Coordinates of C-alpha atoms and ligand atoms in Angstrom, one line a residue:
M1 CA 104.8 57.1 27.8
D2 CA 106.2 53.7 26.9
Y3 CA 109.1 54.8 24.6
K4 CA 110.1 51.3 23.8
S5 CA 106.7 50.3 22.4
Y6 CA 106.4 53.6 20.7
I7 CA 109.7 53.1 18.8
A8 CA 108.9 49.5 18.1
E9 CA 105.6 50.6 16.6
K10 CA 107.2 53.0 14.3
L11 CA 109.9 50.6 13.2
S12 CA 107.5 47.8 12.6
A13 CA 106.4 49.7 9.5
F14 CA 109.7 48.6 8.0
G15 CA 109.3 45.0 8.6
V16 CA 110.9 44.4 12.0
P17 CA 108.6 42.5 14.4
T18 CA 107.4 44.8 17.3
E19 CA 108.0 42.3 20.1
E20 CA 111.5 41.6 19.1
I21 CA 112.3 45.3 19.1
V22 CA 110.7 45.9 22.4
S23 CA 112.8 43.2 24.0
A24 CA 116.0 44.3 22.3
I25 CA 115.8 48.1 23.0
A26 CA 117.9 49.0 26.0
V27 CA 119.0 52.2 27.9
P28 CA 122.6 52.8 26.9
P29 CA 125.1 53.1 29.7
E30 CA 126.6 56.3 28.3
K31 CA 124.2 59.2 28.3
N32 CA 125.8 60.7 25.1
M33 CA 124.7 57.6 23.2
G34 CA 121.1 58.7 23.5
D35 CA 118.2 57.7 25.7
Y36 CA 117.4 54.4 24.0
A37 CA 119.5 52.1 21.7
L38 CA 118.5 49.2 19.5
P39 CA 121.2 46.8 18.6
C40 CA 120.6 45.5 15.1
F41 CA 122.7 42.3 15.3
K42 CA 119.7 40.2 16.2
F43 CA 118.0 41.0 12.9
A44 CA 120.9 40.3 10.6
K45 CA 119.9 36.7 10.0
T46 CA 116.2 37.2 9.2
M47 CA 116.8 40.4 7.3
R48 CA 119.9 39.0 5.5
K49 CA 121.9 42.2 5.8
S50 CA 124.8 43.3 8.1
P51 CA 123.8 45.0 11.3
V52 CA 125.5 48.2 10.1
M53 CA 123.4 48.2 7.0
I54 CA 120.2 47.6 8.8
A55 CA 121.0 50.4 11.3
N56 CA 121.7 52.8 8.5
E57 CA 118.7 52.0 6.5
L58 CA 116.3 52.1 9.5
C59 CA 117.9 55.4 10.4
E60 CA 117.2 56.9 7.0
Q61 CA 113.6 55.8 7.0
F62 CA 112.7 56.8 10.5
V63 CA 111.0 60.1 10.8
C64 CA 111.4 62.0 14.0
D65 CA 108.4 63.6 15.6
E66 CA 107.3 65.2 18.8
V67 CA 108.2 62.1 20.8
I68 CA 111.5 61.0 19.4
S69 CA 113.6 64.0 18.5
K70 CA 116.7 62.4 17.1
V71 CA 117.9 59.1 15.7
E72 CA 121.5 58.1 14.7
A73 CA 123.0 55.0 13.4
V74 CA 126.4 54.0 15.0
N75 CA 128.2 50.7 14.4
G76 CA 125.1 48.6 14.0
Y77 CA 123.2 50.4 16.7
L78 CA 120.3 52.7 16.3
N79 CA 120.4 55.4 19.0
F80 CA 117.3 57.4 19.9
R81 CA 117.0 60.6 21.7
V82 CA 113.6 61.3 23.1
N83 CA 112.0 64.7 23.1
R84 CA 113.0 65.8 26.6
E85 CA 110.5 68.6 27.0
G86 CA 107.8 66.1 25.9
L87 CA 109.0 63.5 28.3
V88 CA 109.3 65.9 31.2
K89 CA 105.9 67.5 30.7
E90 CA 104.2 64.2 30.4
S91 CA 106.0 62.5 33.3
L92 CA 105.4 65.4 35.7
S93 CA 101.8 65.8 35.0
K94 CA 101.2 62.0 35.3
I95 CA 103.1 61.7 38.6
L96 CA 101.4 64.8 40.1
A97 CA 97.9 63.7 38.9
E98 CA 98.3 60.1 40.2
G99 CA 100.0 61.0 43.6
E100 CA 99.9 58.1 46.0
N101 CA 98.6 55.9 43.1
Y102 CA 101.6 56.6 40.9
G103 CA 103.2 53.3 40.1
R104 CA 100.1 51.3 40.8
G105 CA 99.3 48.6 38.2
N106 CA 96.6 46.2 37.2
I107 CA 98.6 43.3 35.9
G108 CA 97.5 41.3 38.9
E109 CA 93.8 41.8 38.5
G110 CA 91.8 38.6 39.1
K111 CA 95.0 36.8 40.3
T112 CA 95.9 35.6 43.8
V113 CA 99.3 35.3 45.4
C114 CA 99.8 33.6 48.7
I115 CA 102.8 34.7 50.6
D116 CA 104.1 32.6 53.6
Y117 CA 106.4 34.8 55.5
S118 CA 107.8 35.6 58.9
S119 CA 106.3 32.3 60.1
I120 CA 107.6 32.5 63.6
N121 CA 107.8 29.7 66.2
V122 CA 105.6 30.0 69.3
A123 CA 107.4 30.7 72.5
K124 CA 110.7 31.3 70.8
P125 CA 112.4 34.7 70.7
F126 CA 111.8 36.9 67.7
H127 CA 115.4 37.5 66.8
I128 CA 117.4 39.1 64.1
G129 CA 117.3 36.0 62.1
H130 CA 113.6 36.6 61.5
L131 CA 114.2 40.1 60.1
S132 CA 114.6 39.1 56.5
T133 CA 111.7 36.9 56.1
T134 CA 109.5 39.5 57.8
V135 CA 110.5 42.6 55.8
I136 CA 111.0 40.8 52.4
G137 CA 107.6 39.1 52.8
G138 CA 106.0 42.4 53.9
A139 CA 107.5 44.2 51.0
L140 CA 106.4 41.6 48.5
Y141 CA 102.9 41.7 50.0
R142 CA 102.6 45.4 49.4
I143 CA 104.2 45.3 46.0
F144 CA 101.8 42.6 44.7
E145 CA 98.9 44.5 46.2
F146 CA 100.0 47.7 44.5
L147 CA 100.0 45.8 41.2
G148 CA 96.4 44.7 41.6
Y149 CA 96.9 41.1 42.9
N150 CA 94.7 39.7 45.6
T151 CA 97.3 39.0 48.2
V152 CA 97.1 36.6 51.1
G153 CA 99.7 37.0 53.8
I154 CA 100.2 33.8 55.9
N155 CA 102.1 33.4 59.1
H156 CA 102.7 29.6 59.2
L157 CA 103.2 29.5 62.9
G158 CA 105.6 26.9 64.3
D159 CA 103.2 25.7 66.9
Y160 CA 103.5 22.0 66.8
G161 CA 106.1 19.5 68.2
T162 CA 107.4 18.0 71.3
Q163 CA 109.0 21.3 72.3
F164 CA 105.5 22.3 73.6
G165 CA 105.4 19.2 75.8
K166 CA 108.8 20.2 77.2
L167 CA 107.5 23.7 77.8
I168 CA 104.6 22.4 79.7
Y169 CA 106.8 20.2 81.8
A170 CA 109.0 23.1 82.5
Y171 CA 106.1 25.4 83.4
K172 CA 104.5 22.8 85.7
N173 CA 107.8 22.3 87.5
W174 CA 109.4 25.7 87.7
G175 CA 107.1 28.2 86.1
K176 CA 105.1 31.0 87.7
K177 CA 102.1 32.6 86.0
E178 CA 103.1 36.2 87.0
D179 CA 106.7 35.7 85.7
I180 CA 105.4 34.7 82.4
E181 CA 102.8 37.5 82.2
E182 CA 105.6 39.9 83.1
G183 CA 108.5 38.4 81.0
G184 CA 106.6 37.0 78.0
I185 CA 108.6 35.1 75.4
K186 CA 111.8 35.8 77.2
E187 CA 110.5 34.0 80.3
L188 CA 109.1 31.1 78.2
N189 CA 112.5 30.8 76.5
R190 CA 114.2 30.8 79.9
L191 CA 112.1 27.8 80.9
Y192 CA 112.9 26.1 77.7
V193 CA 116.6 26.6 78.0
R194 CA 116.4 25.3 81.6
Y195 CA 114.5 22.2 80.4
H196 CA 117.4 21.4 78.1
A197 CA 120.1 22.0 80.6
E198 CA 118.3 19.7 83.2
S199 CA 117.1 17.0 80.8
E200 CA 120.7 16.3 79.8
N201 CA 121.1 14.4 83.1
N202 CA 117.6 13.3 83.3
P203 CA 116.4 11.6 80.2
A204 CA 113.1 10.5 81.9
M205 CA 112.0 14.1 81.6
D206 CA 111.7 13.6 77.8
D207 CA 109.2 10.8 78.3
E208 CA 107.1 13.1 80.4
A209 CA 107.4 15.9 77.8
R210 CA 106.3 13.6 75.1
R211 CA 103.4 12.5 77.2
Y212 CA 102.3 16.2 77.6
F213 CA 102.6 16.7 73.9
K214 CA 100.4 13.7 73.2
L215 CA 97.9 15.2 75.6
I216 CA 97.8 18.4 73.6
E217 CA 97.2 16.4 70.5
Q218 CA 94.5 14.4 72.2
G219 CA 92.7 17.5 73.1
D220 CA 93.4 17.4 76.9
E221 CA 91.9 20.6 78.3
E222 CA 94.6 21.6 80.7
C223 CA 97.4 21.1 78.3
N224 CA 95.7 22.9 75.5
K225 CA 94.9 25.8 77.8
L226 CA 98.5 26.2 78.6
F227 CA 99.6 25.8 75.0
N228 CA 97.0 28.4 73.8
W229 CA 98.2 30.7 76.5
F230 CA 101.8 30.4 75.3
K231 CA 100.6 31.1 71.8
D232 CA 98.7 34.1 72.8
I233 CA 101.6 35.6 74.7
T234 CA 103.8 35.0 71.7
L235 CA 101.5 36.6 69.2
K236 CA 100.7 39.6 71.4
E237 CA 104.4 40.3 71.8
V238 CA 105.4 40.0 68.2
D239 CA 102.3 42.0 67.2
K240 CA 104.1 45.1 68.6
I241 CA 107.0 44.5 66.2
Y242 CA 104.6 43.8 63.3
T243 CA 102.9 47.1 63.8
E244 CA 106.2 48.9 63.9
L245 CA 107.3 47.3 60.7
D246 CA 103.9 47.7 59.0
I247 CA 103.5 44.0 58.6
K248 CA 100.0 42.4 58.2
F249 CA 98.7 38.8 57.9
D250 CA 95.4 37.5 56.6
S251 CA 95.9 34.1 58.2
Y252 CA 97.8 32.7 61.2
A253 CA 97.0 29.1 60.2
G254 CA 100.1 27.5 61.6
E255 CA 101.4 23.9 61.7
S256 CA 98.9 22.6 64.2
F257 CA 96.1 23.8 62.1
Y258 CA 96.9 20.9 59.8
N259 CA 96.6 18.2 62.4
D260 CA 93.3 17.0 61.0
K261 CA 94.3 17.7 57.4
M262 CA 97.2 15.3 56.9
Q263 CA 95.4 12.1 56.7
P264 CA 93.8 12.9 53.3
V265 CA 97.4 13.7 52.1
I266 CA 98.7 10.3 53.3
D267 CA 95.7 8.6 51.7
E268 CA 96.2 10.2 48.4
L269 CA 100.0 9.4 48.4
T270 CA 99.1 5.8 49.2
E271 CA 96.4 5.6 46.6
K272 CA 98.7 7.0 43.9
G273 CA 101.4 4.5 44.9
I274 CA 103.9 7.2 45.9
L275 CA 104.2 6.3 49.5
K276 CA 106.9 3.7 50.4
E277 CA 107.8 1.8 53.6
S278 CA 111.3 2.2 54.7
E279 CA 112.6 1.0 58.0
G280 CA 109.1 1.3 59.5
A281 CA 108.7 4.8 58.3
K282 CA 106.7 6.1 55.4
I283 CA 108.6 8.0 52.7
V284 CA 108.4 9.3 49.2
D285 CA 111.5 8.1 47.4
L286 CA 113.2 11.0 45.4
E287 CA 116.4 9.2 44.5
E288 CA 115.5 9.5 40.8
Y289 CA 115.7 13.3 41.3
N290 CA 118.9 13.3 43.2
M291 CA 117.3 14.1 46.5
P292 CA 117.1 12.2 49.8
P293 CA 113.7 10.8 50.5
C294 CA 110.9 13.0 51.8
L295 CA 109.9 11.7 55.2
I296 CA 106.1 11.6 55.6
L297 CA 105.5 9.6 58.8
R298 CA 108.0 8.4 61.4
S299 CA 108.1 4.8 62.4
D300 CA 106.1 5.8 65.6
G301 CA 103.4 7.2 63.2
A302 CA 104.2 10.9 63.9
S303 CA 104.0 13.4 61.1
L304 CA 106.7 15.8 60.2
Y305 CA 107.3 19.4 59.1
A306 CA 107.1 18.2 55.5
T307 CA 103.8 16.4 56.1
R308 CA 102.3 19.6 57.3
D309 CA 103.7 21.6 54.5
L310 CA 102.1 19.3 52.0
A311 CA 98.7 19.5 53.8
A312 CA 99.1 23.3 53.9
A313 CA 99.9 23.5 50.1
L314 CA 96.7 21.5 49.3
Y315 CA 94.7 23.6 51.8
R316 CA 96.0 26.9 50.3
K317 CA 95.2 25.8 46.8
A318 CA 91.7 24.7 47.7
T319 CA 91.0 27.8 49.9
Y320 CA 92.6 30.6 47.8
D321 CA 93.0 29.1 44.4
F322 CA 96.3 30.9 44.1
D323 CA 98.2 31.7 40.9
K324 CA 101.4 31.8 42.9
C325 CA 102.3 30.6 46.3
L326 CA 105.5 32.1 47.7
Y327 CA 107.5 30.8 50.7
V328 CA 109.9 33.5 52.1
V329 CA 112.2 31.2 54.0
A330 CA 116.0 31.1 54.5
Y331 CA 118.1 29.2 51.9
Q332 CA 118.9 26.6 54.7
Q333 CA 115.5 25.1 53.8
N334 CA 116.3 24.8 50.0
L335 CA 116.1 21.1 50.1
H336 CA 112.9 20.9 52.1
F337 CA 111.0 23.0 49.5
K338 CA 112.5 21.2 46.5
Q339 CA 111.2 18.0 48.1
I340 CA 107.8 19.4 48.8
F341 CA 107.4 20.8 45.3
K342 CA 108.6 17.6 43.8
V343 CA 106.2 15.4 45.9
L344 CA 103.3 17.7 44.8
E345 CA 104.4 17.2 41.2
L346 CA 104.5 13.5 41.7
M347 CA 100.9 13.7 43.1
G348 CA 100.0 15.1 39.7
K349 CA 99.2 18.6 40.9
D350 CA 99.9 20.7 37.9
W351 CA 100.0 23.8 40.1
A352 CA 103.2 22.6 41.7
K353 CA 104.9 24.8 39.2
D354 CA 103.3 27.8 40.8
M355 CA 105.0 27.2 44.1
V356 CA 108.1 29.4 44.7
H357 CA 110.7 29.2 47.4
V358 CA 111.9 32.8 47.9
A359 CA 115.2 32.0 49.5
Y360 CA 117.2 34.6 51.3
G361 CA 120.7 34.8 52.9
M362 CA 121.8 34.8 56.5
V363 CA 121.8 37.9 58.6
S364 CA 124.5 38.4 61.2
L365 CA 125.1 41.3 63.5
L366 CA 128.4 43.2 63.9
D367 CA 129.0 44.9 67.2
E368 CA 130.6 48.4 67.5
N369 CA 134.1 46.9 66.9
G370 CA 133.0 45.1 63.8
N371 CA 133.1 41.7 65.4
Q372 CA 130.3 39.2 64.8
V373 CA 127.9 38.7 67.6
A374 CA 127.4 35.1 68.4
M375 CA 123.9 33.6 68.4
S376 CA 122.4 30.3 69.6
T377 CA 118.8 29.7 70.5
R378 CA 119.6 26.7 72.6
H379 CA 121.8 28.8 74.8
G380 CA 119.6 31.8 74.9
T381 CA 122.2 34.1 73.2
V382 CA 120.1 35.5 70.5
V383 CA 119.9 39.1 69.5
L384 CA 116.3 40.2 69.8
L385 CA 114.8 42.2 67.0
E386 CA 113.1 44.4 69.6
D387 CA 116.5 45.2 71.0
V388 CA 118.0 46.0 67.6
L389 CA 115.1 48.4 66.9
K390 CA 115.4 50.0 70.3
K391 CA 119.2 50.5 69.8
C392 CA 118.6 52.2 66.4
H393 CA 115.9 54.5 67.9
E394 CA 118.4 55.5 70.6
K395 CA 121.2 56.1 68.2
C396 CA 119.0 58.2 66.0
L397 CA 117.8 60.3 68.8
A398 CA 121.4 60.9 69.9
V399 CA 122.1 62.2 66.3
I400 CA 119.1 64.5 66.4
E401 CA 120.1 65.7 69.9
S402 CA 123.5 66.7 68.6
K403 CA 122.5 68.1 65.2
N404 CA 119.0 69.5 65.6
P405 CA 118.1 69.6 69.3
D406 CA 115.1 71.9 68.8
L407 CA 113.3 69.5 66.4
E408 CA 109.7 69.0 67.4
D409 CA 108.5 65.5 68.2
K410 CA 112.0 64.2 68.1
E411 CA 111.2 60.8 69.9
N412 CA 108.8 59.8 67.2
I413 CA 111.0 61.0 64.4
A414 CA 113.9 59.0 65.9
K415 CA 111.6 56.0 65.9
M416 CA 110.6 56.4 62.3
V417 CA 114.2 56.8 61.2
G418 CA 115.6 54.1 63.3
T419 CA 113.0 51.6 62.2
G420 CA 113.3 52.7 58.6
A421 CA 117.1 52.1 58.8
V422 CA 116.6 48.6 59.9
I423 CA 114.1 47.7 57.2
F424 CA 116.0 49.5 54.5
G425 CA 119.3 47.8 55.7
A426 CA 117.7 44.4 55.5
L427 CA 116.5 45.0 51.9
S428 CA 119.6 46.7 50.6
N429 CA 121.0 43.7 48.8
S430 CA 119.9 41.0 46.5
K431 CA 117.9 38.8 48.9
I432 CA 120.1 35.7 48.4
K433 CA 123.2 37.5 49.7
D434 CA 124.3 36.9 53.4
I435 CA 124.4 40.2 55.1
A436 CA 126.4 41.4 58.1
F437 CA 124.4 44.1 59.8
S438 CA 126.2 47.0 61.5
Y439 CA 124.6 49.9 63.2
E440 CA 127.2 52.2 61.8
K441 CA 126.4 51.2 58.2
I442 CA 122.6 51.2 58.3
L443 CA 122.4 54.4 60.2
N444 CA 124.9 56.4 58.1
F445 CA 123.0 59.5 57.0
D446 CA 125.3 59.9 54.0
G447 CA 125.4 56.2 52.9
E448 CA 123.0 54.2 50.8
T449 CA 120.6 54.0 53.7
G450 CA 117.0 54.5 54.8
P451 CA 118.0 57.6 56.7
Y452 CA 119.6 59.2 53.7
V453 CA 116.4 58.7 51.6
Q454 CA 114.2 59.9 54.4
Y455 CA 116.4 62.9 54.9
T456 CA 116.1 63.7 51.3
A457 CA 112.4 63.5 51.5
A458 CA 112.3 65.7 54.6
R459 CA 114.6 68.2 52.7
I460 CA 112.0 68.3 49.8
K461 CA 109.2 68.9 52.3
S462 CA 111.1 71.8 53.7
V463 CA 111.6 73.3 50.2
L464 CA 107.9 72.9 49.4
R465 CA 106.9 74.6 52.7
K466 CA 109.1 77.6 51.8
G467 CA 108.1 77.6 48.2
G468 CA 104.4 77.5 48.3
E469 CA 102.2 76.6 45.4
P470 CA 103.8 76.8 42.0
S471 CA 102.1 78.9 39.3
N472 CA 101.6 78.0 35.7
Y473 CA 104.8 77.6 33.8
T474 CA 106.0 76.4 30.4
V475 CA 108.7 73.6 30.2
K476 CA 111.7 74.8 28.2
D477 CA 115.4 74.4 28.2
V478 CA 115.4 71.4 30.5
N479 CA 118.9 71.0 31.8
E480 CA 120.7 67.7 32.4
D481 CA 120.1 67.4 36.2
E482 CA 116.4 68.1 35.7
Y483 CA 116.2 65.6 32.9
Q484 CA 118.0 62.8 34.5
L485 CA 115.9 63.1 37.7
I486 CA 112.7 63.2 35.9
A487 CA 113.6 60.3 33.6
A488 CA 114.4 58.2 36.7
L489 CA 111.0 59.2 38.2
S490 CA 109.2 58.1 35.1
N491 CA 110.7 54.6 35.6
F492 CA 109.0 53.9 38.8
P493 CA 106.1 51.8 37.5
E494 CA 108.6 49.7 35.6
V495 CA 110.8 49.2 38.7
V496 CA 107.7 48.1 40.7
K497 CA 106.8 45.6 38.1
S498 CA 110.2 44.1 37.8
S499 CA 110.7 43.9 41.5
A500 CA 107.5 41.8 41.6
E501 CA 108.6 39.7 38.6
R502 CA 112.0 38.9 40.2
L503 CA 110.7 38.9 43.8
E504 CA 113.3 41.5 44.7
P505 CA 112.3 44.3 47.1
F506 CA 115.9 45.3 46.7
F507 CA 115.1 46.8 43.3
I508 CA 113.0 49.4 45.1
T509 CA 115.7 50.2 47.8
R510 CA 118.2 50.6 45.0
Y511 CA 115.9 52.8 43.0
A512 CA 115.0 55.0 46.0
I513 CA 118.8 55.6 46.5
E514 CA 119.1 56.5 42.8
V515 CA 116.2 58.9 42.9
A516 CA 117.5 60.5 46.2
S517 CA 121.0 61.0 44.8
L518 CA 119.7 62.5 41.6
F519 CA 117.5 64.8 43.5
N520 CA 120.4 65.9 45.7
K521 CA 122.5 66.5 42.6
F522 CA 119.7 68.6 41.1
Y523 CA 119.2 70.4 44.5
F524 CA 122.8 71.5 44.7
N525 CA 123.2 72.5 41.1
C526 CA 119.9 74.2 40.5
K527 CA 118.5 77.1 42.5
I528 CA 114.8 76.6 43.2
I529 CA 113.3 79.3 45.5
G530 CA 114.1 82.8 44.2
E531 CA 114.7 81.8 40.7
E532 CA 112.6 83.6 38.0
Q533 CA 109.1 82.5 38.3
N534 CA 108.7 80.1 35.4
T535 CA 111.8 78.1 36.6
E536 CA 110.9 78.3 40.2
S537 CA 107.5 76.9 39.6
F538 CA 108.8 74.1 37.3
R539 CA 111.4 73.1 39.8
L540 CA 108.8 73.1 42.7
D541 CA 106.9 70.7 40.6
I542 CA 110.0 68.5 40.2
C543 CA 110.3 68.6 44.0
K544 CA 106.7 67.5 44.4
A545 CA 107.0 64.7 41.9
T546 CA 110.2 63.5 43.6
L547 CA 108.6 63.5 47.0
T548 CA 105.7 61.4 45.6
V549 CA 108.0 58.8 44.1
I550 CA 110.2 58.5 47.2
T551 CA 107.1 58.4 49.5
N552 CA 105.5 55.7 47.3
S553 CA 108.8 53.7 47.2
L554 CA 109.3 53.8 50.9
K555 CA 105.7 52.9 51.6
L556 CA 106.1 49.7 49.6
L557 CA 108.9 48.8 51.9
G558 CA 107.0 49.7 55.1
I559 CA 108.9 52.9 55.8
K560 CA 107.4 56.3 56.7
V561 CA 108.5 59.7 55.7
P562 CA 109.1 62.2 58.5
E563 CA 107.9 65.8 58.0
R564 CA 111.1 67.2 59.3
M565 CA 114.4 65.6 60.3
Ligands
LIG1 N1 108.8 28.2 61.4 C1 109.7 27.7 60.4 C2 111.1 28.1 60.8 O1 111.3 28.9 61.7 C3 109.5 28.4 59.0 C4 108.2 28.1 58.4 C5 108.2 28.5 56.9 N2 107.0 28.2 56.2 C6 106.6 26.9 55.9 N3 105.4 26.8 55.2 N4 107.4 25.9 56.0 O2 112.1 27.6 60.3

């Protein structure tokens, strides 16, 4: 039931426009003020009456029914109370009937969203800095899909640049095939770090590296074979993490994919008179827009990160005809995307307005003593995501060993909970905030964490195992705990929609916490099994519906629900 529309519809009979009412109605912060409130201040001007008068008059005219059970005018507000039995009955039957499809929508039907996320760099460690883009992008992918959009997940691989020439140099001089097969990305990165250390005293190495890179570009067989091998090793390794985090891509078209697609962009920029010469380089001047110029070609003719992103944008529009193209990339690249979007606009692409940089904050890691762990790719001191996940698995297993040592399948459950904790932790704040990750915080079973929500779900499963199938019941005398929980459950579809609109997976984590705590309150205050039959059955259905909503919420985030914990 869409209560806002229902109320608006009824009020429109008295001359207040429906849309204005829908947008003005809010859920009051104090429960005793009713379930919905309409502030009448907005209408004072058009209706030429004081808000208090408007509220009083509307209150007199409004006839309560089986949906809205009470209306009151208080200081220019119109407060409504919904018929709780009605809401409860309707919500429960809807949730239980729709099950895993509860919350699904069709607002995206016929629309395509491209999501560029994770976008890792070949031969570089997959570290904790990649966590946010990966899990935010993954969540947005699932959320949009749930709402009926055609979603295209793109891993815009960083697989172009002189660093690959350096890597070939290092491999040819110091590398061993077996070591790389054995050590994977770590070994490749070790070679890369060694290259940097040695080239400091030997600048001639850089000429060699550049030569190798040129060879890759020119299609040299040996160099391309090595390069593709490095790429395969990288992808195979990160794929394990992607599987664990439930991350999927529809395309791995990375930077090098655009090697032959940049010339048309340069031609078009030239034709439209946007490309300027500056100290031998080609640029798009953006001074008018208070931005430094966007560099398109270096003076040696080499293309840049931006050039490839322009080619990629045109390619994506031509290939997918997207309605929206999202880039889930850290806020450090704010300027880069502002420049790209502006250049597209200057090229006359009216779809430039559909490009969105989904910026997010920095992630740092705190050690057991609360000190920040230092990280630097150059020096090889990064915290690998793989290690963070492993540590969480171990810590969860230790908790299970101490609290519930007889639990069946504990290794798997520890994995599920540890991974869930990491994902949930990364999505626990508005995405733009910097986060300091601490194991203690994300694994706290009593905090606002993944394990807390998973534990609540496992608790419900245990109640349902004991309770069996509910029999028929009538809904009557719904108490406050039951009502608040069910009212929250009925909000799920709205929460999904607004998280898509605002590109905030955090709306879902916050909501999951709210549902879990309302459930726990209900669970402690209301006896379920052993109550008289009507109540027991009703409450078992509340449990089922709650489990459905928690499961669906966590699924959107890429988190599984264990059977037991
Ligand atoms: N590989 C880049 C990095 O690590 C991120 C790429 C983001 N996507 C894009 N289309 N620019 O910084």
